[in-house]
Short mmCIF file of C-alpha atoms in Angstrom, two decimals:
data_model
loop_
_atom_site.label_atom_id
_atom_site.label_comp_id
_atom_site.label_asym_id
_atom_site.label_seq_id
_atom_site.Cartn_x
_atom_site.Cartn_y
_atom_site.Cartn_z
CA MET D 1 109.14 108.91 96.78
CA ALA D 2 105.59 108.87 95.42
CA GLN D 3 104.20 111.90 93.66
CA GLU D 4 101.85 113.70 96.04
CA SER D 5 98.31 114.62 95.08
CA LYS D 6 97.70 118.34 94.65
CA SER D 7 93.97 118.07 95.36
CA TRP D 8 94.04 117.80 99.15
CA THR D 9 93.40 120.87 101.30
CA ILE D 10 94.11 121.00 105.05
CA GLY D 11 90.37 121.06 105.77
CA GLY D 12 89.76 118.13 103.47
CA MET D 13 92.48 116.06 105.13
CA LEU D 14 91.20 116.91 108.61
CA ARG D 15 87.78 115.57 107.63
CA GLN D 16 89.37 112.33 106.41
CA LEU D 17 91.44 111.55 109.52
CA GLY D 18 91.02 107.92 110.48
CA PRO D 19 93.73 105.26 110.95
CA GLY D 20 96.17 107.72 112.54
CA MET D 21 93.56 108.83 115.06
CA LEU D 22 93.09 105.18 115.97
CA VAL D 23 96.81 104.87 116.66
CA THR D 24 96.87 107.97 118.87
CA GLY D 25 93.73 106.96 120.75
CA ALA D 26 95.29 103.59 121.48
CA PHE D 27 98.57 104.87 122.90
CA ILE D 28 97.02 107.55 125.15
CA GLY D 29 95.92 105.01 127.72
CA THR D 30 96.60 103.86 131.24
CA GLY D 31 100.23 103.11 130.45
CA THR D 32 100.97 106.57 129.07
CA ILE D 33 99.34 108.34 132.00
CA THR D 34 100.88 106.12 134.69
CA THR D 35 104.43 105.84 133.33
CA SER D 36 104.59 109.56 132.53
CA ILE D 37 103.40 110.50 136.02
CA VAL D 38 105.85 108.11 137.68
CA ALA D 39 108.70 109.39 135.50
CA GLY D 40 107.83 113.04 136.21
CA THR D 41 107.43 112.39 139.94
CA ASN D 42 110.67 110.46 140.39
CA ASN D 43 112.87 112.14 137.79
CA GLY D 44 111.40 115.57 137.15
CA TYR D 45 111.85 116.72 133.55
CA THR D 46 114.89 114.52 132.79
CA LEU D 47 113.07 111.65 131.01
CA LEU D 48 110.97 113.79 128.64
CA TRP D 49 113.44 112.90 125.88
CA ALA D 50 112.28 109.27 126.17
CA SER D 51 108.54 109.72 126.74
CA VAL D 52 108.09 112.49 124.16
CA THR D 53 110.95 113.17 121.74
CA LEU D 54 112.29 109.66 121.11
CA ALA D 55 108.98 107.83 121.48
CA ILE D 56 107.09 110.17 119.13
CA ILE D 57 109.83 110.08 116.48
CA MET D 58 109.88 106.27 116.69
CA VAL D 59 106.12 105.92 116.42
CA MET D 60 105.92 108.40 113.52
CA VAL D 61 108.67 106.61 111.57
CA LEU D 62 107.31 103.09 112.13
CA GLN D 63 103.62 103.93 111.66
CA GLU D 64 104.28 105.91 108.46
CA MET D 65 106.38 103.03 107.19
CA VAL D 66 103.70 100.41 107.76
CA ALA D 67 100.96 102.66 106.36
CA ARG D 68 103.05 103.28 103.22
CA LEU D 69 103.65 99.54 102.92
CA SER D 70 99.93 98.78 102.92
CA LEU D 71 99.16 101.77 100.69
CA ALA D 72 101.55 100.44 98.04
CA THR D 73 100.69 96.72 98.25
CA GLY D 74 97.01 96.68 99.19
CA LEU D 75 97.75 94.10 101.90
CA SER D 76 97.74 94.32 105.68
CA LEU D 77 100.94 93.76 107.65
CA GLY D 78 99.76 90.34 108.85
CA GLN D 79 99.07 89.21 105.28
CA LEU D 80 102.39 90.56 104.02
CA ILE D 81 104.39 88.73 106.68
CA ARG D 82 102.70 85.44 105.81
CA ASP D 83 102.80 85.82 102.03
CA LYS D 84 106.19 87.49 101.57
CA ILE D 85 108.30 86.11 104.41
CA GLY D 86 106.70 82.84 105.43
CA LEU D 87 104.77 80.89 108.03
CA TRP D 88 107.64 80.91 110.50
CA ALA D 89 107.63 84.72 110.58
CA SER D 90 103.85 84.73 111.01
CA ILE D 91 104.12 82.40 113.99
CA ILE D 92 106.70 84.70 115.61
CA ALA D 93 104.53 87.76 114.95
CA VAL D 94 101.39 86.06 116.28
CA LEU D 95 103.14 84.91 119.46
CA ALA D 96 104.62 88.37 120.03
CA ILE D 97 101.36 90.25 119.45
CA THR D 98 99.06 87.82 121.24
CA GLY D 99 101.41 87.48 124.21
CA GLY D 100 102.22 91.19 124.27
CA ASN D 101 98.57 92.22 124.06
CA THR D 102 97.70 89.82 126.85
CA ILE D 103 100.28 91.43 129.13
CA TYR D 104 99.21 94.87 127.90
CA SER D 105 95.62 94.09 128.94
CA VAL D 106 96.84 93.01 132.37
CA GLY D 107 98.26 96.52 132.72
CA ASN D 108 94.95 98.06 131.65
CA LEU D 109 93.09 95.91 134.16
CA ALA D 110 95.48 97.21 136.79
CA GLY D 111 94.29 100.66 135.71
CA VAL D 112 90.68 99.60 136.27
CA ASN D 113 91.69 98.33 139.70
CA LEU D 114 93.38 101.64 140.54
CA SER D 115 90.48 103.76 139.34
CA LEU D 116 87.49 101.85 140.75
CA ASP D 117 88.77 100.10 143.88
CA GLY D 118 86.80 101.46 146.84
CA LEU D 119 84.35 103.37 144.64
CA ILE D 120 81.48 101.41 146.18
CA PRO D 121 82.04 100.08 149.73
CA GLY D 122 82.36 96.31 149.69
CA VAL D 123 83.06 96.08 145.94
CA SER D 124 86.73 95.26 145.41
CA GLY D 125 88.91 96.22 142.49
CA THR D 126 89.04 92.53 141.52
CA LEU D 127 85.26 92.42 141.05
CA TRP D 128 85.38 95.62 139.00
CA MET D 129 88.01 94.06 136.72
CA ALA D 130 85.74 91.05 136.14
CA ILE D 131 82.69 93.24 135.46
CA VAL D 132 84.56 95.44 132.98
CA THR D 133 86.01 92.40 131.17
CA LEU D 134 82.58 90.79 130.91
CA LEU D 135 80.94 93.96 129.56
CA TYR D 136 83.48 94.70 126.84
CA TRP D 137 83.68 91.01 125.87
CA ILE D 138 79.90 90.88 125.41
CA LEU D 139 80.05 94.04 123.30
CA LEU D 140 82.77 92.47 121.14
CA MET D 141 80.72 89.28 120.75
CA LEU D 142 77.72 91.34 119.67
CA GLY D 143 79.79 93.71 117.53
CA ARG D 144 78.22 96.65 119.40
CA TYR D 145 81.22 98.32 121.01
CA ALA D 146 81.28 101.45 118.79
CA LEU D 147 79.13 103.60 121.12
CA LEU D 148 81.15 102.58 124.17
CA GLU D 149 84.35 103.37 122.31
CA LYS D 150 83.16 106.86 121.31
CA THR D 151 82.00 107.63 124.85
CA ILE D 152 85.28 106.52 126.39
CA MET D 153 87.37 108.39 123.83
CA LEU D 154 85.40 111.53 124.69
CA LEU D 155 86.31 111.08 128.36
CA VAL D 156 89.97 110.47 127.47
CA GLY D 157 89.89 113.61 125.31
CA VAL D 158 88.51 115.69 128.17
CA MET D 159 91.20 114.36 130.50
CA SER D 160 93.89 115.12 127.91
CA LEU D 161 92.69 118.71 127.59
CA THR D 162 92.70 119.02 131.37
CA PHE D 163 96.37 118.03 131.54
CA LEU D 164 97.13 120.48 128.73
CA PHE D 165 95.44 123.37 130.56
CA ASN D 166 97.09 122.28 133.81
CA MET D 167 100.53 122.30 132.16
CA PHE D 168 100.28 126.02 131.54
CA TYR D 169 98.46 126.68 134.82
CA VAL D 170 101.27 125.29 136.99
CA THR D 171 103.92 127.39 135.13
CA PRO D 172 106.63 124.72 134.82
CA ASP D 173 110.34 125.45 134.51
CA TYR D 174 110.36 125.90 130.72
CA PRO D 175 114.16 125.85 130.28
CA ALA D 176 114.22 122.56 132.22
CA VAL D 177 111.40 121.22 130.03
CA PHE D 178 113.36 122.08 126.88
CA LYS D 179 116.53 120.53 128.27
CA GLY D 180 114.63 117.38 129.25
CA LEU D 181 113.23 117.06 125.73
CA ILE D 182 116.61 117.25 123.95
CA THR D 183 119.12 115.78 126.43
CA PRO D 184 119.14 111.94 126.62
CA ARG D 185 120.29 110.80 130.06
CA PHE D 186 119.13 108.18 132.55
CA ALA D 187 120.46 106.05 135.38
CA LEU D 188 120.74 102.27 134.96
CA SER D 189 118.05 101.92 137.61
CA ASP D 190 115.65 103.75 135.28
CA THR D 191 116.05 101.29 132.39
CA MET D 192 112.71 99.60 132.97
CA LEU D 193 110.95 102.95 133.24
CA VAL D 194 112.56 104.30 130.04
CA LEU D 195 111.60 101.16 128.15
CA GLY D 196 108.08 101.49 129.54
CA LEU D 197 107.86 105.11 128.39
CA ILE D 198 108.71 103.99 124.87
CA GLY D 199 106.58 100.83 124.94
CA THR D 200 103.47 102.71 126.00
CA THR D 201 103.70 104.96 122.91
CA VAL D 202 105.24 102.72 120.25
CA VAL D 203 102.63 99.99 120.74
CA PRO D 204 103.38 96.96 118.51
CA TYR D 205 99.73 96.10 117.85
CA ASN D 206 99.16 99.62 116.49
CA LEU D 207 101.39 98.72 113.54
CA TYR D 208 98.94 95.99 112.53
CA LEU D 209 95.85 98.10 113.22
CA HIS D 210 97.22 100.99 111.16
CA SER D 211 97.90 98.83 108.13
CA SER D 212 94.43 97.29 108.35
CA GLY D 213 92.93 100.78 108.67
CA VAL D 214 94.59 101.89 105.41
CA ILE D 215 93.11 98.85 103.63
CA GLU D 216 89.64 99.38 105.12
CA ARG D 217 89.67 103.00 103.91
CA GLN D 218 90.62 101.61 100.45
CA TRP D 219 93.39 104.18 100.06
CA HIS D 220 95.45 101.51 98.32
CA ARG D 221 93.14 101.71 95.28
CA ASN D 222 94.75 105.04 94.36
CA PRO D 223 98.03 105.25 96.30
CA GLN D 224 99.38 108.37 94.60
CA HIS D 225 96.17 110.28 95.33
CA TYR D 226 96.04 109.20 99.00
CA PHE D 227 99.78 109.36 99.74
CA ARG D 228 99.70 112.92 101.11
CA LEU D 229 96.55 112.18 103.14
CA MET D 230 98.16 109.04 104.58
CA ARG D 231 101.14 111.01 105.86
CA PHE D 232 98.99 113.84 107.22
CA ASP D 233 96.73 111.28 108.93
CA THR D 234 99.80 109.66 110.49
CA PHE D 235 101.88 112.65 111.58
CA VAL D 236 99.26 115.13 112.85
CA PRO D 237 97.36 112.88 115.32
CA ILE D 238 100.60 111.35 116.62
CA PHE D 239 102.15 114.79 117.12
CA LEU D 240 99.07 115.90 119.09
CA GLY D 241 99.28 112.70 121.13
CA GLY D 242 102.90 113.58 121.90
CA ILE D 243 101.82 116.98 123.20
CA VAL D 244 99.33 115.28 125.53
CA THR D 245 102.01 112.84 126.74
CA MET D 246 104.35 115.77 127.37
CA SER D 247 101.70 117.62 129.36
CA VAL D 248 101.24 114.64 131.71
CA GLY D 249 104.98 114.35 132.37
CA VAL D 250 105.48 118.09 132.75
CA VAL D 251 102.59 118.46 135.20
CA ALA D 252 103.91 115.57 137.29
CA ALA D 253 107.41 117.06 137.25
CA ALA D 254 106.16 120.51 138.27
CA VAL D 255 103.66 119.43 140.93
CA LEU D 256 104.75 116.03 142.28
CA HIS D 257 108.54 115.95 141.86
CA PRO D 258 109.10 118.64 144.54
CA LEU D 259 107.00 116.50 146.92
CA HIS D 260 109.06 113.45 145.98
CA GLU D 261 112.24 115.36 146.78
CA SER D 262 111.04 116.97 150.02
CA GLN D 263 108.63 114.39 151.44
CA GLY D 264 109.56 111.15 149.69
CA LEU D 265 106.30 110.96 147.71
CA GLU D 266 105.93 107.69 145.77
CA ILE D 267 103.20 106.84 143.25
CA THR D 268 101.38 103.79 144.58
CA SER D 269 97.73 104.57 143.81
CA ALA D 270 95.40 106.82 141.85
CA ARG D 271 95.21 109.21 144.78
CA GLU D 272 98.89 110.22 144.47
CA MET D 273 98.58 110.52 140.68
CA ALA D 274 95.47 112.68 141.04
CA MET D 275 97.46 115.18 143.08
CA SER D 276 98.98 116.35 139.78
CA LEU D 277 95.60 117.84 138.84
CA GLU D 278 94.88 119.53 142.17
CA PRO D 279 96.31 122.94 141.18
CA PHE D 280 93.75 123.11 138.37
CA LEU D 281 90.77 121.11 139.73
CA GLY D 282 91.15 121.41 143.49
CA PRO D 283 89.10 118.89 145.55
CA ALA D 284 87.50 117.46 142.38
CA ALA D 285 90.89 116.23 141.10
CA TYR D 286 90.67 112.73 142.60
CA THR D 287 87.19 111.99 141.28
CA PHE D 288 87.98 113.40 137.85
CA PHE D 289 91.27 111.51 137.63
CA ARG D 290 89.62 108.20 138.54
CA ILE D 291 87.07 108.67 135.77
CA GLY D 292 89.78 109.56 133.26
CA LEU D 293 92.06 106.69 134.28
CA PHE D 294 89.16 104.26 133.98
CA ALA D 295 88.30 105.58 130.52
CA ALA D 296 91.94 105.37 129.42
CA ALA D 297 92.18 101.76 130.62
CA VAL D 298 88.96 100.54 129.02
CA SER D 299 89.53 102.37 125.72
CA CYS D 300 92.60 100.22 124.99
CA MET D 301 91.33 96.80 126.05
CA PRO D 302 88.91 96.04 123.16
CA MET D 303 91.52 97.23 120.64
CA ALA D 304 94.17 94.93 122.11
CA ALA D 305 91.82 91.95 121.83
CA LEU D 306 90.68 92.86 118.31
CA SER D 307 94.18 93.52 116.97
CA ALA D 308 95.40 90.13 118.24
CA ALA D 309 92.45 88.47 116.49
CA TYR D 310 93.19 90.31 113.24
CA VAL D 311 96.87 89.35 113.31
CA PHE D 312 96.08 85.70 114.05
CA THR D 313 93.40 85.29 111.37
CA GLN D 314 95.30 87.23 108.71
CA SER D 315 98.51 85.31 109.40
CA PHE D 316 96.86 81.91 109.10
CA LYS D 317 94.45 82.91 106.30
CA LEU D 318 91.31 82.45 108.36
CA SER D 319 88.12 84.50 108.28
CA THR D 320 88.51 88.02 109.66
CA ASP D 321 84.76 88.33 110.19
CA LEU D 322 84.15 89.49 113.78
CA LYS D 323 81.58 86.71 114.24
CA SER D 324 83.71 83.87 112.89
CA THR D 325 84.78 81.21 115.37
CA PRO D 326 88.59 81.67 115.03
CA PHE D 327 88.28 85.45 115.40
CA ARG D 328 86.09 85.12 118.49
CA LEU D 329 88.36 82.53 120.07
CA VAL D 330 91.40 84.78 119.81
CA PHE D 331 89.81 87.97 121.12
CA SER D 332 88.17 85.96 123.91
CA PHE D 333 91.59 84.60 124.88
CA VAL D 334 93.11 88.09 125.01
CA ALA D 335 90.06 89.33 126.95
CA TRP D 336 89.84 86.67 129.67
CA VAL D 337 93.39 85.38 130.25
CA PRO D 338 94.57 88.84 131.46
CA LEU D 339 91.84 88.78 134.10
CA LEU D 340 93.20 85.51 135.48
CA LEU D 341 96.70 86.97 135.56
CA ALA D 342 95.48 90.24 137.09
CA LEU D 343 93.80 88.52 140.06
CA SER D 344 97.14 88.29 141.85
CA ILE D 345 98.04 91.97 141.34
CA GLU D 346 99.39 93.53 144.52
CA ARG D 347 101.14 96.57 143.04
CA PRO D 348 98.94 98.00 140.25
CA VAL D 349 101.25 100.91 139.36
CA TRP D 350 104.26 98.61 139.01
CA THR D 351 102.15 96.17 136.94
CA ILE D 352 101.18 98.91 134.50
CA ILE D 353 104.83 99.93 134.02
CA LEU D 354 105.87 96.28 133.59
CA ALA D 355 103.24 95.78 130.89
CA GLN D 356 104.57 98.76 128.93
CA THR D 357 108.13 97.46 129.37
CA VAL D 358 107.14 94.11 127.82
CA ASN D 359 105.66 96.02 124.87
CA GLY D 360 108.95 97.86 124.43
CA MET D 361 110.91 94.61 124.49
CA LEU D 362 108.65 92.99 121.86
CA LEU D 363 108.71 96.03 119.57
CA PRO D 364 111.90 95.05 117.62
CA ILE D 365 110.21 91.89 116.30
CA SER D 366 107.54 93.77 114.35
CA ALA D 367 109.88 96.66 113.50
CA VAL D 368 112.48 94.37 111.90
CA LEU D 369 109.80 92.65 109.80
CA ILE D 370 108.51 96.03 108.57
CA LEU D 371 112.00 97.26 107.69
CA TYR D 372 112.67 94.09 105.74
CA LEU D 373 109.39 94.27 103.79
CA ILE D 374 109.57 97.98 102.92
CA ASN D 375 113.10 97.50 101.52
CA LYS D 376 112.49 94.17 99.77
CA LYS D 377 113.14 94.50 96.05
CA GLY D 378 109.97 94.44 93.96
CA MET D 379 107.73 94.72 97.02
CA VAL D 380 106.45 98.30 96.84
CA GLY D 381 108.17 99.85 93.83
CA GLU D 382 111.04 102.27 93.95
CA GLN D 383 108.81 105.30 94.63
CA TYR D 384 107.47 103.83 97.90
CA ARG D 385 110.64 102.21 99.26
CA ASN D 386 112.48 103.75 102.19
CA GLY D 387 115.03 106.46 101.56
CA TRP D 388 118.29 106.49 103.49
CA ILE D 389 116.90 108.89 106.10
CA THR D 390 113.89 106.67 106.89
CA ASN D 391 116.08 103.56 106.96
CA THR D 392 118.53 105.27 109.30
CA LEU D 393 115.80 106.42 111.67
CA GLY D 394 114.09 103.01 111.54
CA GLY D 395 117.39 101.24 112.17
CA ILE D 396 118.21 103.49 115.12
CA ALA D 397 114.73 102.87 116.57
CA VAL D 398 115.16 99.09 116.30
CA LEU D 399 118.70 99.08 117.70
CA PHE D 400 117.76 101.31 120.63
CA ALA D 401 114.76 99.12 121.50
CA ILE D 402 116.99 96.01 121.34
CA TYR D 403 119.65 97.69 123.48
CA MET D 404 117.13 98.76 126.12
CA GLY D 405 115.49 95.33 126.15
CA ILE D 406 118.82 93.53 126.65
CA THR D 407 119.89 96.04 129.30
CA ASN D 408 116.60 95.55 131.13
CA ILE D 409 117.03 91.75 131.14
CA LEU D 410 120.63 91.94 132.32
CA SER D 411 119.69 94.45 134.99
CA SER D 412 116.88 92.18 136.21
CA LEU D 413 119.36 89.30 136.46
CA GLY D 414 121.79 91.49 138.38
CA LEU D 415 124.45 91.21 135.65
CA VAL D 416 124.84 94.97 135.08
#
């Protein structure tokens, strides 16, 4: 493994956090909040191993791998797939990311529907979805979405802290929390939910965004110096994101699961989800939750559109300038097609979970390509190639995602 720089202090690395924060900000969205609340409500603490332990280990392993790959080669993941594997692999990656991000955005629009429907009498959730899509698309066209992004991330941060405080306020069953984190078990009927819990954290497009972030920071110009920073930037934000994810699931398990057991509570709208915050916020819980859910939904949508555009243009060696025609065409596709698909949404919560499940099923495509590249002889040099531990963890992550995807398909067809 590469020799680590001795010059970095903890304070210095904290000031340099960048690509890893982008990854964490992207996976703490509508999908994470909704799937974690549904899992906690229906299953108590028993699926924390999937939403927290397994998902966070998988995202750490894969994101570190792709960041190390770009650090060593000076190329983004999209460029590497095209140049080192071939056009056929690029086409597969583009179809997976563009299609996956489109479905992912449908889920986020369902979050907009949940959070804003009925906010103003006479204004439907469908109209809100169109308004939100138009606004963020205009900002992307103008290249002026930075302020919106910072504002929304602030709101998501406040909501995350609220769940963290609430987790301690509701005094959960800590032994049950610990057991849920380390004991893998689930019923066949929960396959889609488990895959959704993983897909909402290990987001395929984040792999491409992370590699591009390393290049934009120019860390590849001195890989040995930035190696330690790259790992710190990857592991610390993702670990904190895992704590936030855990807090959502734990709060739902402590507050809503007893109601599910005693009164048959089911999560069908934002109002039921907001009940998880009532012990801490009281009557203000519903309003606050709607604002947070809206922020979580909108924070992910521009990134999904942009990442698809980056993957497409890098894969086919087109201009990656935000104002170039190919770039605009792709992010416009991923912005507007989801709205057309979302118009027929009747069950927003189920749609959000389905979108995360699709992400989980598409994950092995990108993960296999990364594993191949990082181990390819002469690609990154011996000091940056995977060791046996990283290869084992990466292989387990890929095999588990494939297993869950196949099981989900067979279950949907009624074959298992």
